[in-house]
Each structure stands twice: as structure tokens, then as C-alpha cells.
CSV table of C-alpha atoms in Angstrom, one decimal:
chain,number,residue,atom,x,y,z
M,1,MET,CA,211.4,88.8,86.1
M,2,PRO,CA,213.3,89.4,89.3
M,3,VAL,CA,214.3,92.8,90.2
M,4,GLY,CA,217.2,94.4,92.3
M,5,PRO,CA,216.7,96.9,95.0
M,6,GLU,CA,219.6,98.8,93.7
M,7,ARG,CA,217.4,100.3,91.0
M,8,PHE,CA,214.9,101.9,93.2
M,9,THR,CA,216.9,104.2,95.3
M,10,SER,CA,217.8,107.1,93.0
M,11,ARG,CA,217.4,110.8,93.8
M,12,ARG,CA,215.6,111.3,90.5
M,13,ASP,CA,212.9,108.9,91.9
M,14,THR,CA,212.6,110.9,95.3
M,15,LEU,CA,212.7,114.2,93.4
M,16,ALA,CA,209.9,113.1,91.0
M,17,PHE,CA,208.0,112.1,93.9
M,18,LEU,CA,208.4,115.2,95.9
M,19,ILE,CA,207.4,117.3,92.8
M,20,CYS,CA,204.2,115.1,92.2
M,21,LEU,CA,203.5,115.6,96.0
M,22,LEU,CA,203.9,119.1,95.6
M,23,CYS,CA,201.5,119.4,92.6
M,24,ALA,CA,199.0,117.2,94.3
M,25,VAL,CA,199.2,119.4,97.5
M,26,ALA,CA,199.0,122.4,95.2
M,27,ALA,CA,195.9,121.2,93.4
M,28,ARG,CA,194.3,120.3,96.9
M,29,VAL,CA,194.6,123.9,98.2
M,30,ALA,CA,194.2,126.0,94.8
M,31,PRO,CA,190.9,128.0,94.6
M,32,VAL,CA,187.9,126.1,93.5
M,33,ASP,CA,187.9,128.0,90.2
M,34,TYR,CA,191.4,126.7,89.4
M,35,GLN,CA,190.3,123.3,90.4
M,36,GLN,CA,187.4,123.5,87.9
M,37,VAL,CA,189.6,124.7,85.1
M,38,ILE,CA,191.9,121.7,85.6
M,39,ALA,CA,189.1,119.3,86.0
M,40,SER,CA,187.4,120.3,82.9
M,41,GLY,CA,190.6,120.5,80.8
M,42,ILE,CA,191.2,116.6,81.8
M,43,THR,CA,187.6,115.6,81.2
M,44,ASN,CA,187.7,117.4,77.9
M,45,THR,CA,190.9,116.1,76.6
M,46,ILE,CA,192.5,112.6,77.8
M,47,VAL,CA,189.4,111.2,79.5
M,48,ALA,CA,186.9,112.4,76.9
M,49,PRO,CA,187.3,109.2,74.6
M,50,PHE,CA,186.7,106.9,77.7
M,51,LEU,CA,183.7,109.2,79.1
M,52,ALA,CA,182.2,108.9,75.6
M,53,LEU,CA,182.5,105.2,75.9
M,54,GLN,CA,180.8,105.2,79.2
M,55,GLU,CA,178.1,107.3,77.8
M,56,GLN,CA,177.5,104.6,75.2
M,57,ILE,CA,177.3,102.0,77.8
M,58,GLU,CA,174.7,103.9,79.8
M,59,LEU,CA,172.7,104.2,76.7
M,60,LEU,CA,172.8,100.5,76.2
M,61,LYS,CA,172.0,100.0,79.7
M,62,GLU,CA,169.1,102.5,79.7
M,63,ALA,CA,167.6,100.7,76.1
M,64,ARG,CA,168.2,97.2,77.7
M,65,ALA,CA,166.0,98.6,80.8
M,66,ARG,CA,163.4,99.9,78.4
M,67,VAL,CA,163.2,96.7,76.6
M,68,THR,CA,162.8,94.7,79.9
M,69,GLN,CA,160.0,97.2,81.0
M,70,GLU,CA,158.3,96.9,77.7
M,71,LEU,CA,158.6,93.1,77.8
M,72,ALA,CA,156.9,93.3,81.3
M,73,ARG,CA,154.3,95.6,80.2
M,74,THR,CA,153.3,93.2,77.3
M,75,ASP,CA,153.4,90.0,79.6
M,76,SER,CA,150.8,91.9,81.8
M,77,LEU,CA,148.8,92.9,78.6
M,78,VAL,CA,148.9,89.2,77.6
M,79,VAL,CA,147.8,88.1,81.2
M,80,GLU,CA,145.1,90.8,81.1
M,81,ASP,CA,143.8,89.5,77.7
M,82,LEU,CA,143.7,85.9,79.1
M,83,GLU,CA,141.9,87.0,82.1
M,84,THR,CA,139.5,89.1,79.8
M,85,GLN,CA,139.0,86.0,77.5
M,86,SER,CA,138.2,83.8,80.4
M,87,ILE,CA,135.6,86.6,81.7
M,88,ARG,CA,134.0,86.4,78.3
M,89,ALA,CA,134.0,82.5,78.3
M,90,GLU,CA,132.2,82.6,81.7
M,91,ASN,CA,129.7,85.4,80.5
M,92,ALA,CA,128.9,83.4,77.5
M,93,ARG,CA,128.4,80.4,79.7
M,94,LEU,CA,126.1,82.1,81.7
M,95,ARG,CA,124.0,83.9,79.2
M,96,ARG,CA,123.5,80.6,77.8
M,97,LEU,CA,122.3,79.2,81.3
M,98,LEU,CA,120.1,82.4,81.4
M,99,ASP,CA,118.7,81.3,78.0
M,100,LEU,CA,117.8,78.0,79.1
M,101,SER,CA,116.4,79.1,82.3
M,102,ALA,CA,114.2,81.5,80.3
M,103,ARG,CA,112.9,78.7,78.0
M,104,LEU,CA,112.5,75.8,80.6
M,105,PRO,CA,108.8,75.1,81.2
M,106,VAL,CA,109.2,73.5,84.7
M,107,GLU,CA,110.3,74.9,88.1
M,108,HIS,CA,113.9,75.0,88.3
M,109,VAL,CA,116.9,76.6,90.2
M,110,ALA,CA,120.4,77.7,89.1
M,111,ALA,CA,123.4,76.5,90.9
M,112,GLU,CA,127.0,77.1,91.1
M,113,VAL,CA,129.4,74.3,90.8
M,114,LEU,CA,131.6,74.0,93.8
M,115,ARG,CA,134.7,72.5,92.5
M,116,GLN,CA,136.4,69.9,94.7
M,117,GLU,CA,139.9,68.6,94.3
M,118,GLY,CA,140.0,64.8,94.3
M,119,PRO,CA,138.9,61.7,92.4
M,120,ALA,CA,135.2,62.1,93.6
M,121,ASP,CA,135.0,65.2,91.4
M,122,GLU,CA,135.1,63.2,88.3
M,123,THR,CA,131.8,61.4,89.3
M,124,MET,CA,130.0,63.7,91.5
M,125,LEU,CA,129.7,67.5,91.7
M,126,LEU,CA,128.9,69.5,94.8
M,127,LEU,CA,126.1,72.1,93.9
M,128,SER,CA,125.5,75.3,95.6
M,129,VAL,CA,121.7,74.7,96.1
M,130,GLY,CA,120.1,72.4,98.6
M,131,ARG,CA,116.9,71.8,100.4
M,132,ASP,CA,116.2,75.5,101.2
M,133,HIS,CA,116.1,76.0,97.4
M,134,GLY,CA,113.5,73.3,96.8
M,135,VAL,CA,116.0,70.7,95.5
M,136,GLY,CA,115.2,67.1,96.1
M,137,PRO,CA,116.8,63.7,95.6
M,138,ASP,CA,116.7,62.5,91.8
M,139,ASP,CA,116.1,65.9,90.7
M,140,PRO,CA,117.5,66.1,87.0
M,141,VAL,CA,120.5,68.1,86.6
M,142,VAL,CA,121.0,69.9,83.3
M,143,ALA,CA,123.2,72.3,81.6
M,144,PRO,CA,122.4,74.5,78.4
M,145,GLY,CA,124.0,71.6,76.2
M,146,GLY,CA,122.0,68.6,77.8
M,147,ILE,CA,122.1,66.3,80.6
M,148,VAL,CA,124.5,66.4,83.4
M,149,GLY,CA,123.2,64.0,86.0
M,150,VAL,CA,120.9,63.7,89.0
M,151,ILE,CA,120.8,65.0,92.5
M,152,ALA,CA,122.0,61.8,94.7
M,153,THR,CA,122.4,63.7,98.2
M,154,VAL,CA,120.5,66.9,99.3
M,155,HIS,CA,121.7,69.3,102.4
M,156,ALA,CA,120.2,72.3,103.6
M,157,ARG,CA,122.3,74.6,101.2
M,158,THR,CA,124.2,72.4,99.2
M,159,SER,CA,123.6,69.1,97.3
M,160,GLU,CA,125.6,66.3,95.5
M,161,ALA,CA,124.8,65.4,92.0
M,162,MET,CA,125.7,62.0,90.5
M,163,ILE,CA,127.1,63.0,87.0
M,164,TRP,CA,127.0,60.8,83.9
M,165,THR,CA,130.5,59.6,84.4
M,166,HIS,CA,129.4,57.7,87.6
M,167,PRO,CA,129.3,54.0,87.0
M,168,ASP,CA,125.6,53.9,88.5
M,169,PHE,CA,124.4,56.6,86.2
M,170,ARG,CA,121.4,55.4,83.8
M,171,ALA,CA,118.9,57.2,81.8
M,172,SER,CA,116.1,55.9,79.7
M,173,ALA,CA,117.0,57.4,76.1
M,174,MET,CA,115.5,57.6,72.6
M,175,THR,CA,116.9,58.6,69.2
M,176,GLN,CA,116.0,58.2,65.7
M,177,GLY,CA,116.5,54.8,64.0
M,178,ALA,CA,117.6,54.2,60.1
M,179,GLU,CA,113.9,53.5,59.4
M,180,ASN,CA,112.8,56.9,60.7
M,181,ASN,CA,111.6,55.2,63.8
M,182,ASP,CA,112.0,55.9,67.4
M,183,ILE,CA,114.7,53.5,69.0
M,184,PHE,CA,114.6,53.4,72.9
M,185,GLY,CA,117.5,52.2,74.9
M,186,ILE,CA,119.3,52.9,78.4
M,187,VAL,CA,122.4,55.1,78.4
M,188,ALA,CA,125.1,54.5,80.8
M,189,PRO,CA,128.8,55.8,80.9
M,190,LEU,CA,131.2,53.6,78.6
M,191,ALA,CA,132.2,50.9,81.1
M,192,SER,CA,135.5,50.0,79.1
M,193,GLU,CA,136.8,53.5,79.5
M,194,GLY,CA,137.0,53.3,83.1
M,195,PRO,CA,136.2,55.9,85.7
M,196,THR,CA,137.8,58.7,83.7
M,197,THR,CA,135.4,58.0,80.7
M,198,THR,CA,134.6,60.7,78.3
M,199,LEU,CA,131.8,58.8,76.3
M,200,MET,CA,128.6,57.0,76.8
M,201,GLU,CA,127.1,53.9,75.6
M,202,LEU,CA,123.4,53.4,74.7
M,203,GLY,CA,122.7,50.0,75.4
M,204,GLY,CA,119.6,47.7,75.0
M,205,VAL,CA,118.9,48.7,71.4
M,206,PRO,CA,117.0,45.6,69.8
M,207,PHE,CA,119.4,43.7,67.2
M,208,ARG,CA,117.1,44.2,64.3
M,209,ARG,CA,117.0,48.2,64.8
M,210,ARG,CA,119.7,50.2,63.5
M,211,VAL,CA,120.8,53.5,64.7
M,212,LEU,CA,122.4,55.9,62.3
M,213,ILE,CA,125.8,57.7,63.2
M,214,GLY,CA,125.3,61.0,64.1
M,215,ALA,CA,122.1,60.6,65.4
M,216,THR,CA,120.9,62.8,68.7
M,217,VAL,CA,120.3,60.8,71.7
M,218,HIS,CA,117.7,62.5,74.1
M,219,THR,CA,116.1,61.3,77.2
M,220,SER,CA,112.8,59.5,76.5
M,221,GLY,CA,110.8,60.5,79.5
M,222,ARG,CA,109.4,57.0,79.8
M,223,GLY,CA,108.4,56.3,83.4
M,224,VAL,CA,108.1,59.8,84.6
M,225,GLU,CA,104.4,59.3,85.3
M,226,LEU,CA,105.7,56.3,87.5
M,227,GLY,CA,108.4,58.3,89.3
M,228,GLY,CA,111.0,58.4,86.8
M,229,VAL,CA,113.7,61.0,86.7
M,230,TYR,CA,114.1,62.5,83.4
M,231,PRO,CA,111.3,64.4,81.4
M,232,ILE,CA,111.5,64.1,77.5
M,233,GLY,CA,113.7,65.9,75.5
M,234,ILE,CA,117.0,66.5,77.3
M,235,PRO,CA,119.8,65.9,75.0
M,236,ILE,CA,122.2,63.2,76.1
M,237,GLY,CA,124.7,63.1,73.0
M,238,THR,CA,125.4,61.9,69.6
M,239,VAL,CA,125.9,58.8,68.4
M,240,ILE,CA,129.6,58.4,67.0
M,241,ALA,CA,130.2,54.6,66.6
M,242,ASP,CA,128.8,51.0,66.8
M,243,GLY,CA,129.7,49.4,70.1
M,244,GLU,CA,129.4,45.6,70.7
M,245,GLU,CA,126.6,42.9,70.0
M,246,ARG,CA,125.4,41.2,73.0
M,247,GLN,CA,124.6,37.5,72.5
M,248,GLY,CA,122.9,38.3,69.4
M,249,TRP,CA,119.9,40.1,70.7
M,250,SER,CA,121.0,43.7,71.3
M,251,ARG,CA,123.2,46.3,70.1
M,252,THR,CA,125.2,49.1,71.8
M,253,TYR,CA,126.1,52.4,70.2
M,254,HIS,CA,129.1,54.7,71.5
M,255,ILE,CA,127.9,58.3,72.3
M,256,ARG,CA,129.6,61.5,72.4
M,257,PRO,CA,128.3,63.2,75.5
M,258,ALA,CA,126.3,66.7,74.9
M,259,VAL,CA,128.0,68.1,78.1
M,260,HIS,CA,131.3,67.5,79.4
M,261,PRO,CA,131.5,67.8,83.2
M,262,ALA,CA,135.0,69.7,83.2
M,263,SER,CA,133.6,72.5,81.2
M,264,LEU,CA,130.9,73.2,83.8
M,265,SER,CA,130.6,76.1,86.2
M,266,HIS,CA,127.0,76.6,86.6
M,267,VAL,CA,124.0,74.1,86.0
M,268,ILE,CA,120.2,74.2,86.5
M,269,VAL,CA,118.3,71.7,88.7
M,270,LEU,CA,114.8,70.9,87.5
M,271,THR,CA,112.9,71.0,90.8
M,272,GLY,CA,109.2,70.9,89.1
M,273,GLN,CA,107.6,68.1,87.1
M,274,GLY,CA,107.3,68.4,83.4
M,275,ARG,CA,106.5,66.2,80.6
M,276,ASN,CA,108.7,67.4,77.9
M,277,VAL,CA,111.6,69.9,77.8
M,278,ALA,CA,113.0,69.5,74.2
M,279,ASP,CA,112.1,72.9,73.2
M,280,ALA,CA,114.2,74.5,75.8
M,281,PHE,CA,117.5,73.1,74.9
M,282,GLU,CA,120.0,74.3,72.2
M,283,GLY,CA,119.4,72.4,68.9
M,284,ARG,CA,115.7,72.0,70.2
M,285,GLY,CA,115.7,68.1,70.6
M,286,PRO,CA,113.2,65.8,69.0
A,1,MET,CA,215.3,97.1,79.9
A,2,ARG,CA,212.1,95.3,78.8
A,3,PRO,CA,211.8,94.2,75.3
A,4,LEU,CA,209.7,96.7,73.1
A,5,SER,CA,206.8,94.2,72.2
A,6,GLU,CA,206.6,93.5,76.2
A,7,ARG,CA,206.2,97.0,76.8
A,8,TRP,CA,203.5,97.6,74.1
A,9,ARG,CA,201.8,94.5,75.6
A,10,LEU,CA,201.8,95.9,79.0
A,11,ALA,CA,200.6,99.3,77.7
A,12,ALA,CA,197.8,97.4,76.1
A,13,LEU,CA,196.9,95.6,79.1
A,14,LEU,CA,197.0,99.0,81.2
A,15,LEU,CA,194.6,100.5,78.3
A,16,LEU,CA,192.3,97.5,78.8
A,17,LEU,CA,191.8,98.2,82.4
A,18,VAL,CA,191.3,101.9,81.9
A,19,VAL,CA,188.5,100.9,79.5
A,20,LEU,CA,187.1,98.5,81.9
A,21,GLN,CA,187.0,101.1,84.4
A,22,PHE,CA,184.6,103.1,82.2
A,23,ALA,CA,182.7,100.3,80.4
A,24,VAL,CA,182.0,98.1,83.4
A,25,ARG,CA,181.7,100.0,86.5
A,26,PRO,CA,178.5,101.7,85.3
A,27,LEU,CA,176.7,98.4,84.3
A,28,PRO,CA,175.2,97.4,87.6
A,29,GLY,CA,173.0,100.8,87.9
A,30,ASP,CA,172.9,100.8,91.5
A,31,SER,CA,175.1,103.2,93.3
A,32,ARG,CA,175.6,101.0,96.3
A,33,VAL,CA,177.0,98.2,94.1
A,34,GLU,CA,179.1,100.8,92.0
A,35,ARG,CA,180.7,101.7,95.2
A,36,VAL,CA,182.1,98.4,95.8
A,37,MET,CA,183.1,97.4,92.1
A,38,PRO,CA,186.6,96.9,91.3
A,39,ASP,CA,188.7,99.9,90.7
A,40,PHE,CA,190.3,99.0,87.4
A,41,LEU,CA,192.1,102.7,87.1
A,42,PHE,CA,193.8,101.7,90.4
A,43,LEU,CA,194.5,98.4,89.3
A,44,ALA,CA,196.3,99.5,86.3
A,45,LEU,CA,198.3,101.8,88.5
A,46,LEU,CA,199.5,99.3,90.6
A,47,VAL,CA,200.0,96.7,87.9
A,48,TYR,CA,202.3,99.6,86.4
A,49,ALA,CA,203.9,100.7,89.6
A,50,ILE,CA,205.2,97.4,90.6
A,51,ARG,CA,206.9,97.3,87.7
A,52,ALA,CA,208.4,100.6,87.4
A,53,ARG,CA,210.8,103.0,89.3
A,54,PRO,CA,209.5,104.7,92.3
A,55,GLY,CA,209.3,108.0,90.6
A,56,GLN,CA,207.6,106.7,87.5
A,57,GLY,CA,205.2,105.1,89.9
A,58,ALA,CA,204.8,108.5,91.6
A,59,VAL,CA,204.1,110.1,88.4
A,60,ALA,CA,201.7,107.5,87.3
A,61,GLY,CA,199.9,108.0,90.6
A,62,PHE,CA,199.8,111.6,90.2
A,63,VAL,CA,198.4,111.4,86.7
A,64,VAL,CA,195.6,108.8,88.0
A,65,GLY,CA,194.9,110.6,90.8
A,66,LEU,CA,194.4,113.8,89.0
A,67,VAL,CA,192.0,112.0,86.5
A,68,THR,CA,189.9,110.4,89.4
A,69,ASP,CA,190.0,114.1,90.7
A,70,ALA,CA,188.6,115.3,87.4
A,71,LEU,CA,185.7,112.6,87.3
A,72,SER,CA,184.6,113.5,91.1
A,73,PRO,CA,185.7,116.8,92.1
A,74,ALA,CA,184.1,116.8,95.6
A,75,ALA,CA,187.8,116.8,97.0
A,76,PHE,CA,190.0,118.0,94.3
A,77,GLY,CA,193.7,117.0,94.9
A,78,ALA,CA,193.0,114.4,97.5
A,79,GLY,CA,193.1,111.6,94.8
A,80,ALA,CA,196.3,113.1,93.4
A,81,LEU,CA,197.9,113.1,96.8
A,82,ALA,CA,196.7,109.5,97.7
A,83,HIS,CA,197.6,108.1,94.4
A,84,THR,CA,201.0,109.6,94.2
A,85,VAL,CA,202.0,108.2,97.5
A,86,ILE,CA,200.5,104.6,96.6
A,87,GLY,CA,202.3,104.8,93.4
A,88,TYR,CA,205.4,105.6,94.8
A,89,LEU,CA,205.3,103.0,97.7
A,90,ALA,CA,204.3,100.3,95.4
A,91,ALA,CA,207.2,100.8,93.1
A,92,TRP,CA,209.4,101.2,96.0
A,93,GLY,CA,207.9,98.1,97.8
A,94,LYS,CA,209.2,95.8,95.4
A,95,THR,CA,212.4,95.6,97.2
A,96,VAL,CA,210.6,94.4,100.2
A,97,PHE,CA,208.0,91.8,98.7
A,98,PHE,CA,208.1,89.3,96.1
A,99,ALA,CA,206.4,91.3,93.0
A,100,ASP,CA,206.0,88.0,91.0
A,101,ASN,CA,203.9,85.9,93.6
A,102,LEU,CA,200.2,85.8,93.0
A,103,VAL,CA,199.1,85.9,96.6
A,104,VAL,CA,201.4,88.6,97.7
A,105,ASN,CA,200.2,90.7,94.7
A,106,ALA,CA,196.5,90.0,95.6
A,107,THR,CA,197.1,91.2,99.2
A,108,PHE,CA,199.1,94.2,97.9
A,109,PHE,CA,195.9,95.1,95.6
A,110,PHE,CA,193.7,94.8,98.7
A,111,ALA,CA,195.9,96.7,101.0
A,112,GLY,CA,196.5,99.3,98.4
A,113,THR,CA,192.9,100.0,97.6
A,114,TRP,CA,191.9,100.3,101.1
A,115,ILE,CA,194.8,102.5,102.0
A,116,ARG,CA,194.4,104.8,99.1
A,117,ASP,CA,190.6,105.1,100.1
A,118,LEU,CA,191.5,105.9,103.6
A,119,LEU,CA,193.9,108.5,102.4
A,120,VAL,CA,191.6,110.3,100.2
A,121,LEU,CA,189.0,110.3,102.9
A,122,LEU,CA,191.2,111.7,105.3
A,123,ILE,CA,192.8,114.2,103.1
A,124,GLY,CA,189.6,115.1,101.3
A,125,ARG,CA,187.5,115.5,104.3
A,126,HIS,CA,184.5,115.4,102.2
A,127,VAL,CA,182.8,112.6,104.0
A,128,GLN,CA,182.2,112.8,107.8
A,129,GLY,CA,180.4,111.3,110.5
A,130,ALA,CA,178.5,108.0,110.2
A,131,ALA,CA,179.0,107.9,106.4
A,132,LEU,CA,182.9,108.0,106.9
A,133,TYR,CA,182.9,105.0,109.0
A,134,TRP,CA,180.6,103.2,106.7
A,135,GLN,CA,182.8,104.0,104.1
A,136,ILE,CA,186.0,103.1,105.8
A,137,GLY,CA,184.7,100.0,107.5
A,138,TYR,CA,182.3,98.6,104.9
A,139,PHE,CA,182.4,100.0,101.4
A,140,SER,CA,186.3,100.3,101.2
A,141,PRO,CA,187.1,97.0,102.1
A,142,LEU,CA,184.5,95.4,99.8
A,143,LYS,CA,185.7,97.4,97.1
A,144,ALA,CA,189.4,96.6,97.9
A,145,LEU,CA,188.2,92.8,98.1
A,146,THR,CA,186.5,93.2,94.4
A,147,THR,CA,189.7,94.9,93.1
A,148,ALA,CA,192.0,92.3,94.5
A,149,MET,CA,189.9,89.4,92.9
A,150,ALA,CA,189.7,91.4,89.7
A,151,GLY,CA,193.6,91.7,89.9
A,152,MET,CA,194.0,88.2,90.6
A,153,ALA,CA,192.0,87.4,87.6
A,154,VAL,CA,194.1,90.0,85.4
A,155,LEU,CA,197.5,88.3,86.9
A,156,LEU,CA,196.2,84.7,86.0
A,157,LEU,CA,195.2,85.8,82.5
A,158,PHE,CA,198.3,87.7,81.7
A,159,ARG,CA,200.7,85.8,84.1
A,160,ARG,CA,203.2,85.4,81.3
A,161,LEU,CA,203.3,88.7,80.4
A,162,LEU,CA,203.5,89.9,84.2
A,163,HIS,CA,205.9,87.0,85.1
A,164,ILE,CA,203.5,85.7,87.7
A,165,ARG,CA,204.3,82.5,89.5
A,166,ILE,CA,201.4,80.4,90.4
A,167,ARG,CA,202.9,77.6,92.4
A,168,GLU,CA,205.1,78.8,95.2
């Protein structure tokens, strides 16, 4: 809508401007008491509804800030609770380890698992004990649940344990047969599962012997007198399925291991000689 | 004379801007941000003034100034004086610039806000020293910029009502 300049030059406009200007100057130079009266008059009348709106907005803003604060507080509590749970779990693991330590009839030393990020961590564990603590090569490594592995390399203050997931891991094992007789075999990681195996395999079971599903498998202690590694009675796992039949003369069975390496934070290294440690473990073994 | 319906719509738009002044400005919760928030009340004055006679612009400026003085009475009267001058000049200035051009309007909003702040600060003399320079050189231009941007948004949204030309 174009507008013409002739409309904006009237005396009336100039007069209105001058009056407004005069009023403004008067307001500026008026005593503070008068100024306050005018100000409160305006805020209590024409501006009042808008100030009420602003007050509501402020209240909403405060409420939003409070909700955000409460959410942050709740989040902190959740994190704290998770930390507490993790500490409780750690505490329970350490208690179980202490119980095992108290029951073990052979010399031993507790060790912390020093986690290493990398592929080797799935088959080897770095332990916080070494030669200085009496640890030697081929010492069995156990946890409250059962077998973990065997010491492979020993340093002065640390050692490396080969855990049961390692392809070279073997343990002489025994379990209860269907005819209530002892059946012996060799336990190894389940090769078909690859390096990230979570199962074991009991092999070399004579073809005519049958192992019951659900039977517990322990170390047999065979050959300990001749320098064998594991004493009798360390739990290895539970038979969960039939494996393959090898050339018609032996059977294999799949075993769910008693201990999973991922859950380990502390272990026990058996440094002394012992024949039977079955009573020390949870479930008491054979 | 404008049609009655158009006047009502313009009044509704001005009321909306006044509501925005009280509803939006307090939202950030940070006084530094609030100092550079768009001045919707002043925007309403300018939108009205450039479509009114200079006398009406001066009266509107005086009323808006008095309201701002009542809300922050540190320099009572300074706002009324500054807004009266700006309201009058805005209406008078229509003869000089094209009131229906978007860019000219945006520039006008920017300059108007900045000059208004300068006038209030100089007449009020309630801010002095380094704070005065910060206000004139930093906060006021930023507020002028946000006000100009808000003004552009208003003009674009209500271009038919305000007779704004987008392509020139």
C-alpha cells in the first residue's frame, strides 16, 4: 500500500509529537515518588495481564528446571546403584575365592587377573603372581567354580596362564557313566567352535561306555605321581550333549564349562602338590 | 483509510508481538542472553509507526516508552523520550524510504533498535563507564540484530497484511 508524503506533514502531528516529548521530559525530571506512582499505576493496570503471563512462563521454566534437576539426580542414583551392584558382585566373587582358599588342602596363592585387550586374552590370562610368589610352570589355575587352566609362562612378579579355551589345553577327566561306573577321557576345547569357543569336549570315551547328559566332569588326577598337572576333583563342567563318534571306537561329549574366563577377576594358583582337592570346590565334586 | 478488518488484523499482530515480549524474552533464564533477545515491544511500535501518521507514531512511542520505563524504572522517562522520538521519526521516515520493502524494513528495525538504546542510555545516564561501552558496542547491536531478524520473520509471515514486497 504506497503512501504519499503529503499525509505526514500536518501541524497536528507536530503538536502531538511536541506534547508527547514534553510529557516524556516531565516524566524524566519528575520527583522519584511521582515516577514510582506512575510506574506502579502502569504495571497494575495495562501491563498487569502481560506480567501475569510472564509470571506463569517463569513458573513453567522453574518447573522444567526442577524436572531436569530431578532427572539428573535420578540418573546419578541409577549410576550409583549400578556401581553398588558391581561392587556387590565383586565382593561375592572374592568371598567365594576366600572360601575356596580356606578349604583347599594344598598350598596355593591368590592372583588378580590383569586384563589385556586383544585376541590373546581369549586364550591366555596375565596373572598378578609370579616366581616370587612361588608360582611355577604347569601349576593348575582354578576358580571357585572349577578349572581355569594352567600356568604356561612364569615371570618374576607375573605369570601367563593358558586357559581352557586355548587349542592346546588338555586335561585328564573322569565322570560318572550310565552304569554308575567311572569313565575316563580327555577334555579339550571344542575345536569346531573355533578360538572363541564357549564349550569343551570330552573325548576318548570308550564306545561301549555311555555318559549321562547332566553328569559332572572332574579332573581325574591321573599321572599326578608321574608329573601330571591337575589333582583329582577339580570341576571341569557338565555334560550337555553327545558329540561325534570317532571311527566306531570312541565317543565324544560336549561339556558346558564350570568356569567362563570372561567372568574372572581373581583366581587361585595351586603351587603345592596334592592328590585330591574335590572337597574344596562348590558342589563338592566326586 | 484502511479497511476495518485489516485494522483489526494489524491490532491482533501487534498484540501478538506484545505477548511475545512477555512470553519469550524470559525463557532463556540467562541475563546475558536476555539482553540480546529481540525486543518485540519495540518491534510492535515500529511495525505500527511506519504505517501510521507521525503524530500517532509519537503517541504510540510515548506509551510504549512509558511501559518500558515502568517495567525497569532505573531511568524513568528516558524510555518514553527515546520511544517518542523513534516513533515519530519512523512514521515521518516513510516519505524517505520504501516502507514496503523487506530489506529496508529489516535495516530500519536494526537501526531503530540501536538508536533507541543509544538515546535511552544517553538520556538516562544510568549506565556509565565500561558497562556503557559494552552496552553500546556489544549488547545493543546484538539486540538490534535479533530484533531485525525477528522483524523479518514477522514481515515474511504477515507479508500480505503488511504489504511487503519480497522480490525487488
